mmCIF file of C-alpha atoms in Angstrom:
data_model
loop_
_atom_site.group_PDB
_atom_site.id
_atom_site.type_symbol
_atom_site.label_atom_id
_atom_site.label_comp_id
_atom_site.label_asym_id
_atom_site.label_seq_id
_atom_site.Cartn_x
_atom_site.Cartn_y
_atom_site.Cartn_z
ATOM 1 C CA UNK A 296 0.000 0.000 0.000
ATOM 2 C CA UNK A 297 1.419 3.370 -0.859
ATOM 3 C CA UNK A 298 1.797 6.136 1.688
ATOM 4 C CA UNK A 299 -1.026 8.370 0.439
ATOM 5 C CA UNK A 300 -3.635 5.639 0.667
ATOM 6 C CA UNK A 301 -2.491 4.788 4.162
ATOM 7 C CA UNK A 302 -2.723 8.430 5.276
ATOM 8 C CA UNK A 303 -6.202 8.725 3.796
ATOM 9 C CA UNK A 304 -7.352 5.620 5.636
ATOM 10 C CA UNK A 305 -5.974 6.918 8.928
ATOM 11 C CA UNK A 306 -7.672 10.316 8.468
ATOM 12 C CA UNK A 307 -11.020 8.714 7.742
ATOM 13 C CA UNK A 308 -10.711 6.585 10.881
ATOM 14 C CA UNK A 309 -9.816 9.594 13.034
ATOM 15 C CA UNK A 310 -12.832 11.533 11.706
ATOM 16 C CA UNK A 311 -15.144 8.590 12.368
ATOM 17 C CA UNK A 312 -13.890 8.076 15.911
ATOM 18 C CA UNK A 313 -14.092 11.808 16.696
ATOM 19 C CA UNK A 314 -17.688 11.906 15.502
ATOM 20 C CA UNK A 315 -18.518 8.830 17.578
ATOM 21 C CA UNK A 316 -17.020 10.473 20.665
ATOM 22 C CA UNK A 317 -18.986 13.691 20.026
ATOM 23 C CA UNK A 318 -22.150 11.663 19.546
ATOM 24 C CA UNK A 319 -21.647 9.914 22.909
ATOM 25 C CA UNK A 320 -20.869 13.250 24.590
ATOM 26 C CA UNK A 321 -24.019 14.850 23.234
ATOM 27 C CA UNK A 322 -26.358 11.935 23.733
ATOM 28 C CA UNK A 323 -25.279 10.461 27.052
ATOM 29 C CA UNK A 324 -22.917 12.779 28.865
ATOM 30 C CA UNK A 325 -19.360 13.750 29.402
ATOM 31 C CA UNK A 326 -16.749 14.715 31.940
ATOM 32 C CA UNK A 327 -16.253 18.434 32.074
ATOM 33 C CA UNK A 328 -13.772 20.737 33.807
ATOM 34 C CA UNK A 329 -15.452 23.363 35.950
ATOM 35 C CA UNK A 330 -13.514 26.460 36.915
ATOM 36 C CA UNK A 331 -14.716 29.574 38.664
ATOM 37 C CA UNK A 332 -15.659 30.298 42.235
ATOM 38 C CA UNK A 333 -19.416 30.720 41.729
ATOM 39 C CA UNK A 334 -20.256 27.256 43.102
ATOM 40 C CA UNK A 335 -17.685 27.468 45.900
ATOM 41 C CA UNK A 336 -18.767 25.219 48.784
ATOM 42 C CA UNK A 337 -19.923 22.508 46.371
ATOM 43 C CA UNK A 338 -17.034 22.726 43.896
ATOM 44 C CA UNK A 339 -13.609 24.103 44.720
ATOM 45 C CA UNK A 340 -13.370 26.227 41.589
ATOM 46 C CA UNK A 341 -9.860 25.109 40.678
ATOM 47 C CA UNK A 342 -10.855 22.989 37.732
ATOM 48 C CA UNK A 343 -12.973 20.209 39.213
ATOM 49 C CA UNK A 344 -13.875 17.285 36.993
ATOM 50 C CA UNK A 345 -17.644 16.876 36.925
ATOM 51 C CA UNK A 346 -19.720 14.185 35.228
ATOM 52 C CA UNK A 347 -22.526 15.883 33.331
ATOM 53 C CA UNK A 348 -25.366 13.686 32.136
ATOM 54 C CA UNK A 349 -26.810 14.977 28.929
ATOM 55 C CA UNK A 350 -30.558 14.947 29.097
ATOM 56 C CA UNK A 351 -33.345 16.767 27.333
ATOM 57 C CA UNK A 352 -34.692 18.596 30.335
ATOM 58 C CA UNK A 353 -38.401 19.274 30.513
ATOM 59 C CA UNK A 354 -40.703 20.670 33.145
ATOM 60 C CA UNK A 355 -41.351 17.235 34.649
ATOM 61 C CA UNK A 356 -37.673 16.312 34.939
ATOM 62 C CA UNK A 357 -36.416 19.299 36.891
ATOM 63 C CA UNK A 358 -36.777 20.053 40.552
ATOM 64 C CA UNK A 359 -35.400 22.548 43.022
ATOM 65 C CA UNK A 360 -31.840 22.003 44.170
ATOM 66 C CA UNK A 361 -30.705 20.347 40.961
ATOM 67 C CA UNK A 362 -27.259 21.256 39.656
ATOM 68 C CA UNK A 363 -27.611 21.947 35.936
ATOM 69 C CA UNK A 364 -25.422 22.985 33.060
ATOM 70 C CA UNK A 365 -26.879 25.819 31.029
ATOM 71 C CA UNK A 366 -25.895 27.961 28.081
ATOM 72 C CA UNK A 367 -25.182 31.404 29.447
ATOM 73 C CA UNK A 368 -27.923 33.827 28.347
ATOM 74 C CA UNK A 369 -25.316 36.581 28.128
ATOM 75 C CA UNK A 370 -22.934 34.694 25.827
ATOM 76 C CA UNK A 371 -24.052 31.628 23.831
ATOM 77 C CA UNK A 372 -20.508 30.263 23.627
ATOM 78 C CA UNK A 373 -20.210 29.829 27.404
ATOM 79 C CA UNK A 374 -21.688 27.042 29.527
ATOM 80 C CA UNK A 375 -22.402 27.716 33.187
ATOM 81 C CA UNK A 376 -23.060 25.346 36.079
ATOM 82 C CA UNK A 377 -25.688 26.600 38.511
ATOM 83 C CA UNK A 378 -28.305 25.393 40.959
ATOM 84 C CA UNK A 379 -32.034 25.642 40.289
ATOM 85 C CA UNK A 380 -33.478 27.615 43.188
ATOM 86 C CA UNK A 381 -36.984 28.404 41.954
ATOM 87 C CA UNK A 382 -39.353 26.975 39.364
ATOM 88 C CA UNK A 383 -41.907 28.563 37.075
ATOM 89 C CA UNK A 384 -44.780 30.432 38.690
ATOM 90 C CA UNK A 385 -42.880 31.146 41.899
ATOM 91 C CA UNK A 386 -41.851 34.594 43.122
ATOM 92 C CA UNK A 387 -38.271 35.455 43.963
ATOM 93 C CA UNK A 388 -36.954 38.471 45.821
ATOM 94 C CA UNK A 389 -33.825 39.998 44.373
ATOM 95 C CA UNK A 390 -32.325 41.291 47.621
ATOM 96 C CA UNK A 391 -33.705 39.874 50.852
ATOM 97 C CA UNK A 392 -32.277 42.697 52.978
ATOM 98 C CA UNK A 393 -33.702 45.681 51.132
ATOM 99 C CA UNK A 394 -37.013 46.989 52.403
ATOM 100 C CA UNK A 395 -38.692 47.488 49.056
ATOM 101 C CA UNK A 396 -37.096 44.497 47.405
ATOM 102 C CA UNK A 397 -38.097 43.893 43.834
ATOM 103 C CA UNK A 398 -40.125 40.730 43.391
ATOM 104 C CA UNK A 399 -39.922 38.788 40.148
ATOM 105 C CA UNK A 400 -42.441 36.211 39.047
ATOM 106 C CA UNK A 401 -40.789 33.448 37.018
ATOM 107 C CA UNK A 402 -42.541 33.093 33.650
ATOM 108 C CA UNK A 403 -43.735 29.904 32.035
ATOM 109 C CA UNK A 404 -40.976 27.536 30.908
ATOM 110 C CA UNK A 405 -38.270 29.303 32.908
ATOM 111 C CA UNK A 406 -36.285 28.590 36.066
ATOM 112 C CA UNK A 407 -34.237 30.685 38.479
ATOM 113 C CA UNK A 408 -30.553 29.743 38.580
ATOM 114 C CA UNK A 409 -28.121 30.853 41.259
ATOM 115 C CA UNK A 410 -24.595 29.893 42.195
ATOM 116 C CA UNK A 411 -23.894 28.584 45.685
ATOM 117 C CA UNK A 412 -21.397 31.360 46.313
ATOM 118 C CA UNK A 413 -23.785 34.304 46.114
ATOM 119 C CA UNK A 414 -21.081 36.935 46.522
ATOM 120 C CA UNK A 415 -19.188 35.874 43.403
ATOM 121 C CA UNK A 416 -21.778 34.520 41.050
ATOM 122 C CA UNK A 417 -23.190 35.965 37.857
ATOM 123 C CA UNK A 418 -26.545 34.265 37.706
ATOM 124 C CA UNK A 419 -30.272 34.914 37.396
ATOM 125 C CA UNK A 420 -29.902 37.942 39.628
ATOM 126 C CA UNK A 421 -28.062 39.528 36.692
ATOM 127 C CA UNK A 422 -29.765 38.054 33.647
ATOM 128 C CA UNK A 423 -33.183 37.128 35.002
ATOM 129 C CA UNK A 424 -35.064 33.842 34.662
ATOM 130 C CA UNK A 425 -33.490 31.282 32.316
ATOM 131 C CA UNK A 426 -35.480 29.301 29.766
ATOM 132 C CA UNK A 427 -35.516 25.539 30.325
ATOM 133 C CA UNK A 428 -34.526 25.104 26.663
ATOM 134 C CA UNK A 429 -31.126 26.576 27.566
ATOM 135 C CA UNK A 430 -30.451 23.845 30.147
ATOM 136 C CA UNK A 431 -28.283 21.198 28.551
ATOM 137 C CA UNK A 432 -27.472 18.660 31.251
ATOM 138 C CA UNK A 433 -27.447 17.651 34.899
ATOM 139 C CA UNK A 434 -24.257 17.523 36.975
ATOM 140 C CA UNK A 435 -24.269 14.114 38.681
ATOM 141 C CA UNK A 436 -20.876 13.459 40.270
ATOM 142 C CA UNK A 437 -17.633 15.183 40.992
ATOM 143 C CA UNK A 438 -14.720 12.840 40.334
ATOM 144 C CA UNK A 439 -11.799 15.123 41.121
ATOM 145 C CA UNK A 440 -10.325 16.284 43.574
ATOM 146 C CA UNK A 441 -12.473 13.790 45.485
ATOM 147 C CA UNK A 442 -15.466 11.704 44.500
ATOM 148 C CA UNK A 443 -18.744 13.244 45.541
ATOM 149 C CA UNK A 444 -22.374 12.893 44.569
ATOM 150 C CA UNK A 445 -23.763 16.274 43.607
ATOM 151 C CA UNK B 1352 -13.989 -13.446 13.325
ATOM 152 C CA UNK B 1353 -12.149 -10.320 12.225
ATOM 153 C CA UNK B 1354 -13.590 -10.661 8.724
ATOM 154 C CA UNK B 1355 -17.113 -10.375 10.131
ATOM 155 C CA UNK B 1356 -16.232 -7.123 11.862
ATOM 156 C CA UNK B 1357 -14.906 -5.774 8.595
ATOM 157 C CA UNK B 1358 -18.344 -6.224 7.087
ATOM 158 C CA UNK B 1359 -19.736 -3.833 9.718
ATOM 159 C CA UNK B 1360 -17.212 -1.184 8.788
ATOM 160 C CA UNK B 1361 -19.654 1.063 6.876
ATOM 161 C CA UNK B 1362 -21.521 1.502 10.175
ATOM 162 C CA UNK B 1363 -18.658 3.700 11.324
ATOM 163 C CA UNK B 1364 -20.024 6.365 8.980
ATOM 164 C CA UNK B 1365 -23.233 6.577 11.016
ATOM 165 C CA UNK B 1366 -21.832 8.905 13.731
ATOM 166 C CA UNK B 1367 -20.366 11.068 10.979
ATOM 167 C CA UNK B 1368 -23.809 11.373 9.397
ATOM 168 C CA UNK B 1369 -25.351 12.227 12.769
ATOM 169 C CA UNK B 1370 -22.692 14.877 13.331
ATOM 170 C CA UNK B 1371 -23.314 16.456 9.934
ATOM 171 C CA UNK B 1372 -27.066 16.413 10.556
ATOM 172 C CA UNK B 1373 -26.713 17.965 14.023
ATOM 173 C CA UNK B 1374 -24.025 20.528 13.420
ATOM 174 C CA UNK B 1375 -23.552 21.341 9.750
ATOM 175 C CA UNK B 1376 -26.617 20.927 7.584
ATOM 176 C CA UNK B 1377 -30.077 19.431 7.937
ATOM 177 C CA UNK B 1378 -33.487 19.452 6.271
ATOM 178 C CA UNK B 1379 -36.966 19.868 7.707
ATOM 179 C CA UNK B 1380 -40.569 20.786 6.970
ATOM 180 C CA UNK B 1381 -41.801 24.190 8.137
ATOM 181 C CA UNK B 1382 -45.110 24.132 9.985
ATOM 182 C CA UNK B 1383 -47.528 26.939 10.635
ATOM 183 C CA UNK B 1384 -48.204 30.282 9.033
ATOM 184 C CA UNK B 1385 -46.243 32.705 11.191
ATOM 185 C CA UNK B 1386 -43.593 33.277 8.501
ATOM 186 C CA UNK B 1387 -45.989 34.076 5.645
ATOM 187 C CA UNK B 1388 -45.264 35.181 2.951
ATOM 188 C CA UNK B 1389 -41.590 34.185 3.100
ATOM 189 C CA UNK B 1390 -42.325 30.578 4.075
ATOM 190 C CA UNK B 1391 -45.524 28.541 3.725
ATOM 191 C CA UNK B 1392 -47.314 31.236 1.656
ATOM 192 C CA UNK B 1393 -50.074 28.732 1.039
ATOM 193 C CA UNK B 1394 -52.272 28.385 4.108
ATOM 194 C CA UNK B 1395 -53.165 24.838 3.061
ATOM 195 C CA UNK B 1396 -51.738 22.650 5.804
ATOM 196 C CA UNK B 1397 -50.853 19.840 3.446
ATOM 197 C CA UNK B 1398 -48.422 22.014 1.521
ATOM 198 C CA UNK B 1399 -45.456 22.560 3.746
ATOM 199 C CA UNK B 1400 -42.163 24.069 2.721
ATOM 200 C CA UNK B 1401 -39.211 21.711 2.760
ATOM 201 C CA UNK B 1402 -36.117 23.712 3.685
ATOM 202 C CA UNK B 1403 -32.397 23.351 4.169
ATOM 203 C CA UNK B 1404 -31.129 24.358 7.617
ATOM 204 C CA UNK B 1405 -27.671 25.762 8.161
ATOM 205 C CA UNK B 1406 -26.706 24.456 11.605
ATOM 206 C CA UNK B 1407 -23.367 26.197 11.634
ATOM 207 C CA UNK B 1408 -24.825 29.135 13.569
ATOM 208 C CA UNK B 1409 -25.457 27.757 17.066
ATOM 209 C CA UNK B 1410 -23.248 28.123 20.113
ATOM 210 C CA UNK B 1411 -20.135 30.226 19.701
ATOM 211 C CA UNK B 1412 -20.850 30.851 16.011
ATOM 212 C CA UNK B 1413 -24.093 32.696 16.687
ATOM 213 C CA UNK B 1414 -22.377 36.027 17.316
ATOM 214 C CA UNK B 1415 -20.512 36.067 14.013
ATOM 215 C CA UNK B 1416 -22.727 34.050 11.677
ATOM 216 C CA UNK B 1417 -26.111 35.604 12.461
ATOM 217 C CA UNK B 1418 -27.314 39.005 11.382
ATOM 218 C CA UNK B 1419 -30.479 41.051 11.308
ATOM 219 C CA UNK B 1420 -33.045 39.698 8.866
ATOM 220 C CA UNK B 1421 -32.000 36.051 9.035
ATOM 221 C CA UNK B 1422 -34.748 33.446 9.333
ATOM 222 C CA UNK B 1423 -33.819 31.111 12.192
ATOM 223 C CA UNK B 1424 -35.241 28.143 14.079
ATOM 224 C CA UNK B 1425 -35.051 28.327 17.832
ATOM 225 C CA UNK B 1426 -36.545 26.702 20.905
ATOM 226 C CA UNK B 1427 -39.650 28.401 22.191
ATOM 227 C CA UNK B 1428 -38.460 29.981 25.462
ATOM 228 C CA UNK B 1429 -41.733 29.066 27.145
ATOM 229 C CA UNK B 1430 -42.057 25.508 25.784
ATOM 230 C CA UNK B 1431 -38.632 23.859 25.951
ATOM 231 C CA UNK B 1432 -39.513 21.120 23.468
ATOM 232 C CA UNK B 1433 -41.049 23.207 20.715
ATOM 233 C CA UNK B 1434 -39.020 24.570 17.812
ATOM 234 C CA UNK B 1435 -40.264 27.772 16.180
ATOM 235 C CA UNK B 1436 -39.243 29.585 13.002
ATOM 236 C CA UNK B 1437 -38.888 33.374 13.178
ATOM 237 C CA UNK B 1438 -36.942 36.259 11.702
ATOM 238 C CA UNK B 1439 -34.288 38.153 13.673
ATOM 239 C CA UNK B 1440 -35.417 41.779 13.886
ATOM 240 C CA UNK B 1441 -32.800 43.218 16.243
ATOM 241 C CA UNK B 1442 -29.426 42.082 17.528
ATOM 242 C CA UNK B 1443 -27.541 43.151 20.704
ATOM 243 C CA UNK B 1444 -27.062 46.909 20.806
ATOM 244 C CA UNK B 1445 -30.132 47.723 18.699
ATOM 245 C CA UNK B 1446 -33.360 49.072 20.081
ATOM 246 C CA UNK B 1447 -36.784 48.118 18.850
ATOM 247 C CA UNK B 1448 -40.361 49.307 19.319
ATOM 248 C CA UNK B 1449 -42.648 46.370 20.118
ATOM 249 C CA UNK B 1450 -45.947 46.065 18.269
ATOM 250 C CA UNK B 1451 -48.700 48.265 19.659
ATOM 251 C CA UNK B 1452 -50.708 45.203 20.711
ATOM 252 C CA UNK B 1453 -47.750 43.738 22.592
ATOM 253 C CA UNK B 1454 -47.590 43.709 26.365
ATOM 254 C CA UNK B 1455 -44.086 45.184 26.098
ATOM 255 C CA UNK B 1456 -45.329 48.310 24.277
ATOM 256 C CA UNK B 1457 -44.625 51.482 26.298
ATOM 257 C CA UNK B 1458 -43.958 54.308 23.781
ATOM 258 C CA UNK B 1459 -40.233 53.742 24.302
ATOM 259 C CA UNK B 1460 -37.869 51.441 22.471
ATOM 260 C CA UNK B 1461 -36.540 48.322 24.155
ATOM 261 C CA UNK B 1462 -32.762 48.030 24.157
ATOM 262 C CA UNK B 1463 -31.558 44.528 23.329
ATOM 263 C CA UNK B 1464 -28.936 43.456 25.920
ATOM 264 C CA UNK B 1465 -25.741 41.531 25.206
ATOM 265 C CA UNK B 1466 -26.313 37.974 24.010
ATOM 266 C CA UNK B 1467 -29.995 38.432 23.154
ATOM 267 C CA UNK B 1468 -32.046 39.175 20.065
ATOM 268 C CA UNK B 1469 -35.564 40.233 19.113
ATOM 269 C CA UNK B 1470 -37.380 37.774 16.870
ATOM 270 C CA UNK B 1471 -40.691 38.132 15.048
ATOM 271 C CA UNK B 1472 -42.724 36.210 12.541
ATOM 272 C CA UNK B 1473 -43.396 38.020 9.273
ATOM 273 C CA UNK B 1474 -47.124 37.496 9.683
ATOM 274 C CA UNK B 1475 -47.995 39.819 12.546
ATOM 275 C CA UNK B 1476 -51.362 38.373 13.456
ATOM 276 C CA UNK B 1477 -50.653 34.650 13.706
ATOM 277 C CA UNK B 1478 -47.236 34.752 15.261
ATOM 278 C CA UNK B 1479 -46.192 33.948 18.801
ATOM 279 C CA UNK B 1480 -42.930 35.845 19.028
ATOM 280 C CA UNK B 1481 -40.901 38.402 20.962
ATOM 281 C CA UNK B 1482 -43.961 40.637 21.180
ATOM 282 C CA UNK B 1483 -45.395 38.095 23.623
ATOM 283 C CA UNK B 1484 -42.293 36.821 25.445
ATOM 284 C CA UNK B 1485 -39.704 39.587 25.029
ATOM 285 C CA UNK B 1486 -36.162 39.328 23.744
ATOM 286 C CA UNK B 1487 -34.652 35.842 23.693
ATOM 287 C CA UNK B 1488 -31.100 34.618 24.349
ATOM 288 C CA UNK B 1489 -29.055 33.775 21.250
ATOM 289 C CA UNK B 1490 -28.303 30.404 22.827
ATOM 290 C CA UNK B 1491 -31.817 29.226 21.953
ATOM 291 C CA UNK B 1492 -31.136 29.527 18.230
ATOM 292 C CA UNK B 1493 -30.520 26.144 16.609
ATOM 293 C CA UNK B 1494 -30.183 26.835 12.913
ATOM 294 C CA UNK B 1495 -30.637 29.286 10.088
ATOM 295 C CA UNK B 1496 -33.248 28.598 7.399
ATOM 296 C CA UNK B 1497 -31.187 29.247 4.311
ATOM 297 C CA UNK B 1498 -32.720 27.490 1.307
ATOM 298 C CA UNK B 1499 -36.175 26.405 0.144
ATOM 299 C CA UNK B 1500 -35.951 22.973 -1.531
ATOM 300 C CA UNK B 1501 -39.617 22.328 -2.166
ATOM 301 C CA UNK B 1502 -42.007 23.574 -3.684
ATOM 302 C CA UNK B 1503 -39.844 23.848 -6.786
ATOM 303 C CA UNK B 1504 -41.341 27.105 -8.036
ATOM 304 C CA UNK B 1505 -39.821 28.834 -5.005
ATOM 305 C CA UNK B 1506 -36.575 26.840 -5.092
ATOM 306 C CA UNK B 1507 -33.815 29.210 -3.938
ATOM 307 C CA UNK B 1508 -32.235 31.084 -1.070
ATOM 308 C CA UNK B 1509 -34.399 32.500 1.702
ATOM 309 C CA UNK B 1510 -34.064 36.280 1.559
ATOM 310 C CA UNK B 1511 -32.266 37.704 4.585
ATOM 311 C CA UNK B 1512 -34.203 40.950 4.718
ATOM 312 C CA UNK B 1513 -36.420 42.610 7.289
ATOM 313 C CA UNK B 1514 -39.875 43.363 5.830
ATOM 314 C CA UNK B 1515 -40.254 47.021 4.800
ATOM 315 C CA UNK B 1516 -43.162 47.726 7.143
ATOM 316 C CA UNK B 1517 -41.021 46.806 10.155
ATOM 317 C CA UNK B 1518 -37.911 48.855 9.431
ATOM 318 C CA UNK B 1519 -39.284 52.036 11.023
ATOM 319 C CA UNK B 1520 -39.625 50.262 14.386
ATOM 320 C CA UNK B 1521 -35.922 49.441 14.619
ATOM 321 C CA UNK B 1522 -33.245 51.933 15.589
#
C-alpha cells in the first residue's frame, strides 16, 4: 500500500472516531472541567472534573436544588453550572435585605438559577429567569479532587 | 472473526452522518403560518415548505454568523420542546419598538442586551414571538433557514431581509 492511501485511511478513521465520541458526549454525557468560584462550597473552583449527564430537560424532569449545566444567556458560547433555586410560577426576591425588594415572578418555561457562592456569582440575579430550553445537562458526580455525589 | 467485523465497517459512517445532521446541515418541513409570505405562503396545511437548515450558527458561532433579517429556528423559550421559526429583527445593541398590541409596548424602544435578540414572525397576526415573550437569548437559536428545496417554483435562497413595514420600528 502506498503512503497516500495509508494516510487517507488513517484520516477517515480519526474523523469517524471523533464523531462517535462527540455523539456519545451529546447523547449520554461527558466529563467536564469546571472552573470559577461561583459554586464554591460545592465545587472548589480550581478545575474540578464533573460528570454531566446529557438529558433533554423538561418541566417534569427538573426540581429545586438540581445542579444543571446551562448555556449562558449573556454569551451563547459559554456554559455555566448553577443550581435551580426556583421553578416557574414562583416569586423570587432579588435582595432579601432591602425593604422594598423587587419581586420577580418566574414566567412559564423558565427557572431561576443561582450559584452557591452568592457573593461571586453571575446568575439569574443579573440576567433574570433562564429558559428551560437553555439547560443542557445535569451535573451528577464530581470525580476530582475527590469523588462526591452532587 | 475479524472478517465479520470488517463487514460492519460502513456503520462507522453513522456517527459522521449524525454529526453532519446535528451541526452542519439538515433538512426539515416548516409548519404553521407565522412566517408568511416568506415561508408557507399557502395556508393549506398539506403544503409545507421543505427547507435546508444551516446548523453552523449555534453556540459560539451565533455572534458572528447571524445578522439582522436572518430566518432562524429556535426553541420556544416558554415551551422547551417546541421549535419555532422566526426572523431576527434586532441584535444586541439595537433598540426596537414592540408592536402596539404587545404587552411590552410602552412608547419607548426596548434596548436589546448583550447575548440576546428580538425575533418576530413576518405574519404579525398569527405569530407567537418576541412581542409576547420579550427578547430571547441567542443560545436558543438552533439553525438558520437558508434554502427552500420544495415547492420547486420557489426553489432558492431565503431572503435575509427585514420586511419594509417593520424597518421604522428598529433603531
